[in-house]
XYZ file of C-alpha atoms in Angstrom:
343
model
C 92.793 -38.885 53.763
C 89.043 -38.822 54.357
C 87.317 -36.382 52.029
C 84.942 -33.912 53.643
C 82.321 -33.267 50.982
C 79.612 -30.639 51.045
C 76.518 -31.397 48.989
C 73.891 -28.884 47.818
C 71.291 -30.206 48.272
C 72.130 -32.989 50.742
C 70.420 -35.769 52.651
C 67.981 -33.162 53.950
C 66.216 -33.232 50.574
C 63.996 -36.153 51.593
C 62.045 -36.089 48.361
C 64.958 -37.166 46.202
C 66.058 -40.799 46.364
C 69.002 -40.089 44.069
C 70.715 -38.053 46.731
C 70.133 -40.785 49.295
C 71.750 -43.367 47.002
C 74.601 -41.204 45.721
C 75.594 -39.569 48.999
C 75.130 -42.871 50.834
C 77.579 -44.402 48.340
C 80.104 -41.674 49.089
C 79.710 -42.347 52.803
C 80.239 -46.067 52.240
C 83.394 -45.152 50.315
C 84.729 -43.397 53.414
C 83.657 -39.759 52.847
C 82.128 -37.372 55.350
C 79.035 -35.642 53.944
C 77.986 -32.150 55.007
C 74.360 -31.292 54.122
C 73.817 -27.866 52.606
C 70.205 -26.763 52.438
C 70.572 -23.469 50.551
C 73.433 -21.627 48.842
C 73.496 -19.254 51.804
C 74.488 -22.222 53.965
C 77.632 -23.066 51.994
C 80.464 -22.911 54.601
C 83.402 -20.682 53.754
C 85.920 -23.162 55.133
C 86.309 -26.787 56.183
C 85.303 -28.574 52.961
C 87.600 -30.494 50.664
C 84.990 -30.676 47.906
C 81.637 -28.983 47.260
C 79.273 -30.798 44.901
C 76.497 -28.770 43.331
C 73.450 -30.733 42.170
C 70.787 -29.233 39.915
C 72.047 -25.748 39.235
C 68.424 -24.892 38.427
C 67.484 -25.562 42.053
C 68.035 -21.835 42.569
C 64.923 -21.278 40.433
C 62.868 -23.748 42.456
C 63.688 -22.006 45.720
C 63.284 -18.380 44.584
C 60.190 -16.350 45.307
C 60.471 -13.977 42.339
C 62.856 -12.653 39.700
C 64.777 -10.440 42.131
C 65.228 -13.377 44.498
C 66.674 -15.446 41.617
C 69.291 -12.781 40.919
C 70.126 -12.460 44.634
C 70.567 -16.225 44.963
C 72.784 -16.410 41.882
C 74.993 -13.627 43.203
C 75.119 -15.285 46.629
C 76.224 -18.624 45.112
C 78.872 -17.082 42.891
C 80.319 -14.934 45.707
C 80.397 -17.931 48.042
C 82.242 -20.003 45.401
C 84.801 -17.265 44.967
C 85.434 -17.284 48.717
C 85.983 -21.029 49.119
C 88.174 -21.621 46.055
C 90.848 -22.752 45.446
C 91.147 -24.449 48.836
C 87.780 -26.160 48.327
C 87.310 -27.893 44.965
C 83.938 -27.140 43.429
C 82.270 -29.813 41.307
C 79.033 -29.350 39.317
C 77.106 -32.538 38.738
C 75.292 -31.791 35.480
C 71.919 -33.461 35.767
C 70.269 -31.442 32.985
C 71.440 -29.232 30.139
C 68.521 -26.851 30.701
C 65.847 -26.416 33.319
C 62.689 -28.291 32.426
C 59.685 -26.223 31.245
C 60.934 -22.863 32.478
C 59.234 -19.513 31.959
C 60.686 -16.705 29.889
C 62.741 -14.901 32.548
C 64.405 -18.125 33.732
C 65.265 -19.097 30.158
C 66.810 -15.669 29.529
C 68.922 -15.599 32.642
C 70.060 -19.280 32.471
C 72.975 -18.738 29.964
C 74.417 -15.870 32.042
C 74.061 -17.895 35.219
C 75.842 -20.901 33.711
C 78.675 -18.732 32.324
C 79.226 -17.288 35.807
C 78.968 -20.721 37.442
C 81.381 -22.337 34.988
C 84.058 -19.752 35.802
C 83.923 -20.749 39.458
C 84.005 -24.567 39.366
C 86.946 -26.919 39.108
C 85.257 -29.880 37.396
C 81.951 -31.319 36.234
C 80.410 -34.780 36.586
C 77.860 -36.583 34.457
C 75.961 -39.766 35.175
C 77.153 -41.939 32.265
C 80.041 -42.068 29.830
C 77.692 -41.274 26.991
C 76.697 -37.871 28.298
C 80.226 -36.398 28.715
C 80.474 -35.367 25.030
C 76.898 -34.095 25.119
C 77.729 -31.751 27.995
C 80.876 -30.558 26.239
C 78.979 -29.891 23.013
C 75.982 -28.119 24.548
C 77.545 -26.254 27.451
C 80.282 -24.190 25.855
C 81.038 -22.599 29.200
C 82.610 -25.925 30.214
C 84.851 -26.086 27.174
C 88.075 -26.038 29.189
C 86.742 -27.642 32.370
C 87.645 -31.263 33.335
C 84.574 -33.501 33.016
C 84.380 -36.960 34.533
C 81.505 -39.416 34.837
C 80.041 -41.871 37.301
C 77.136 -44.223 36.807
C 73.740 -43.138 38.076
C 73.457 -45.271 41.209
C 70.878 -48.081 41.430
C 67.976 -47.808 43.826
C 67.468 -50.241 46.721
C 64.832 -52.948 46.455
C 62.065 -52.457 49.026
C 59.569 -55.162 48.024
C 60.942 -58.687 47.997
C 59.265 -61.960 47.097
C 58.041 -63.682 43.936
C 54.409 -62.746 44.583
C 54.868 -58.960 44.675
C 54.087 -58.478 40.976
C 50.966 -60.542 41.347
C 49.871 -58.592 44.399
C 50.469 -55.305 42.572
C 48.249 -56.489 39.736
C 45.570 -57.911 41.987
C 45.029 -54.591 43.688
C 44.333 -53.120 40.222
C 42.096 -55.937 39.098
C 44.624 -57.222 36.565
C 46.006 -60.751 36.102
C 49.426 -62.142 35.273
C 48.214 -63.074 31.786
C 47.969 -59.389 30.955
C 50.933 -57.571 29.445
C 51.181 -54.340 31.365
C 52.952 -51.324 29.893
C 53.655 -48.596 32.366
C 55.043 -45.156 32.915
C 56.111 -44.463 36.513
C 57.602 -41.205 37.718
C 56.926 -37.515 37.602
C 54.327 -36.926 34.914
C 55.449 -33.934 32.863
C 54.745 -32.913 29.263
C 58.343 -33.380 28.080
C 58.255 -37.027 29.185
C 55.895 -38.005 26.404
C 53.148 -39.575 28.476
C 50.485 -38.173 26.152
C 52.252 -39.918 23.224
C 52.203 -43.202 25.109
C 48.492 -42.986 25.791
C 47.759 -42.025 22.164
C 49.751 -44.970 20.789
C 48.261 -47.408 23.279
C 44.727 -46.364 22.215
C 45.482 -47.532 18.666
C 45.668 -51.105 19.889
C 42.666 -53.342 20.444
C 44.674 -56.075 22.184
C 42.406 -57.222 25.027
C 45.418 -58.589 26.968
C 47.192 -55.237 27.106
C 46.991 -52.852 30.069
C 48.539 -49.440 30.654
C 49.440 -47.896 34.028
C 50.447 -44.245 34.439
C 51.656 -43.663 37.958
C 53.046 -40.457 39.454
C 52.145 -36.876 40.232
C 51.191 -34.688 37.280
C 53.069 -31.408 36.946
C 49.886 -29.304 36.843
C 46.112 -29.664 37.236
C 45.728 -28.622 33.578
C 48.036 -31.406 32.363
C 46.301 -33.897 34.616
C 42.947 -33.051 33.050
C 44.364 -33.649 29.573
C 45.541 -37.138 30.582
C 42.312 -37.995 32.353
C 40.291 -37.075 29.267
C 42.500 -39.168 26.984
C 42.456 -42.216 29.281
C 38.711 -42.107 30.019
C 37.786 -43.724 26.679
C 39.648 -46.993 27.384
C 39.091 -49.088 30.530
C 42.419 -50.854 29.932
C 44.168 -47.669 31.065
C 44.609 -46.847 34.729
C 45.836 -43.466 35.959
C 47.303 -43.018 39.451
C 48.216 -39.349 39.306
C 49.322 -38.632 42.853
C 52.274 -38.598 45.182
C 53.395 -42.097 46.126
C 55.381 -43.560 48.982
C 58.582 -45.375 48.052
C 56.879 -48.742 48.468
C 53.822 -47.669 46.414
C 56.135 -46.474 43.652
C 58.103 -49.704 43.554
C 54.895 -51.753 43.552
C 53.674 -49.713 40.556
C 56.892 -50.578 38.704
C 56.576 -54.245 39.677
C 53.038 -54.295 38.280
C 54.457 -53.646 34.792
C 56.128 -55.941 32.292
C 57.585 -53.036 30.319
C 58.302 -49.542 31.570
C 57.840 -47.149 28.634
C 59.709 -43.841 28.852
C 59.023 -41.914 25.601
C 60.962 -38.867 26.775
C 61.191 -36.027 24.256
C 64.302 -34.386 25.685
C 66.543 -35.093 28.677
C 70.127 -35.736 29.703
C 69.862 -38.344 32.474
C 66.907 -40.268 33.864
C 66.530 -41.733 37.340
C 63.249 -43.428 36.377
C 65.066 -45.595 33.798
C 67.604 -46.692 36.414
C 64.887 -47.232 38.987
C 62.952 -49.551 36.673
C 66.067 -51.604 35.944
C 66.934 -51.696 39.648
C 63.559 -53.328 40.276
C 64.151 -55.786 37.432
C 61.846 -54.371 34.796
C 62.543 -53.956 31.110
C 62.694 -50.369 29.812
C 61.521 -49.189 26.367
C 62.815 -45.715 25.510
C 64.165 -43.622 22.626
C 67.851 -43.936 21.792
C 69.794 -41.125 23.429
C 73.400 -40.903 24.665
C 72.290 -41.848 28.207
C 69.927 -44.693 27.259
C 72.432 -46.064 24.751
C 75.195 -46.132 27.391
C 72.741 -47.803 29.789
C 71.819 -50.431 27.195
C 75.479 -51.198 26.457
C 76.130 -51.733 30.174
C 73.117 -53.838 31.195
C 72.092 -55.319 27.847
C 69.679 -54.366 25.103
C 67.123 -56.915 26.276
C 66.769 -54.785 29.433
C 66.985 -51.401 27.754
C 65.135 -51.674 24.463
C 65.834 -48.655 22.243
C 63.963 -47.192 19.287
C 64.475 -44.303 16.873
C 61.833 -41.782 15.938
C 58.408 -41.366 17.553
C 56.816 -44.155 19.595
C 54.537 -46.380 17.507
C 52.206 -49.340 17.976
C 54.698 -51.554 16.162
C 57.383 -50.614 18.712
C 55.114 -51.581 21.569
C 54.271 -54.893 19.892
C 57.927 -55.704 19.335
C 58.785 -54.957 22.953
C 56.123 -57.399 24.115
C 57.816 -60.132 22.093
C 61.280 -59.316 23.377
C 60.888 -59.772 27.103
C 64.015 -59.746 29.230
C 64.815 -62.932 31.123
C 66.527 -63.308 34.524
C 67.970 -60.283 36.310
C 69.856 -57.318 34.897
C 73.562 -57.016 35.654
C 73.734 -53.792 37.673
C 76.661 -54.450 39.967
C 78.477 -51.387 38.532
C 75.510 -49.271 39.612
C 75.754 -50.336 43.254
C 75.874 -47.073 45.280
C 79.096 -47.989 47.090
C 80.840 -48.800 43.815
C 79.576 -45.573 42.334
C 80.833 -43.781 45.474
C 84.300 -45.325 44.995
C 84.232 -44.260 41.357
C 83.292 -40.705 42.367
C 85.971 -40.573 45.062
C 88.644 -41.588 42.542
C 87.460 -38.769 40.285
C 87.454 -36.254 43.119
C 90.965 -37.244 44.271
C 92.199 -36.572 40.773
C 91.428 -32.907 41.402
């Protein structure tokens, strides 16, 4: 039997590489994928499974408070219509929306309670985050929860000279040890902390690259002011093409991700996919990642980021290539299909 899977959002969300990798893996595993752009587009028949990504996407799409309520009601009513014939699966990317305003924070618990009553199962993106979801989302207390690995990202830039080329365009040399943060630049990701710690070092061979779009002009100004005092720091606070983003990662020896709070992280997986060491706080997700690919590739620390932690990571460089075969999108797709068939 070939599963017919609806995905909200689907391949049509061109700004999210995760969906391309995850849904592509499901296709490679023999599934038919139906793109769903908005909750109003959820078909009332014809699907074996509906996968909901980013429950908070309702907030991103809504124009105002009333529109949020209307979209929530639309989603819940649509789920009531399609079940039990269609199995509904919520992929829990986050426990809470990031940096939400007061109304969204207030309505979120009620939304999740209603959603949880109308799904058949939940998925997480590592074995380590299943108990976290159970502990923090009481609405899922009696709901089956399975996990699949966050899929790896495809390599776009091949060749031994790509790292050198990435550094040359920034005026840096291979002798430099480049720390980097690459991805969406948001306050909860601790980029300010990384800059502050880096500024405590006077190592002339160190460089720091911050690459990605800042979440607001105000936050961008804060980072620009901090970085302006040290010419070793380069900020590239803008939208990047897929190739530009990978080249930014390749420029770095160590990708530093001093996240303050999160459940899963595509930027960690992306860095490993490109063959770069990651330095990040110990969390259920990062610990599961380190156990799978090796602690030389995912270096963990407890407590706040410090200069000593950066210095130790420079001394503990990973060698060779990380073992990420279990993160191959097709293998992840097969893992997901097995979980969906169990429904």
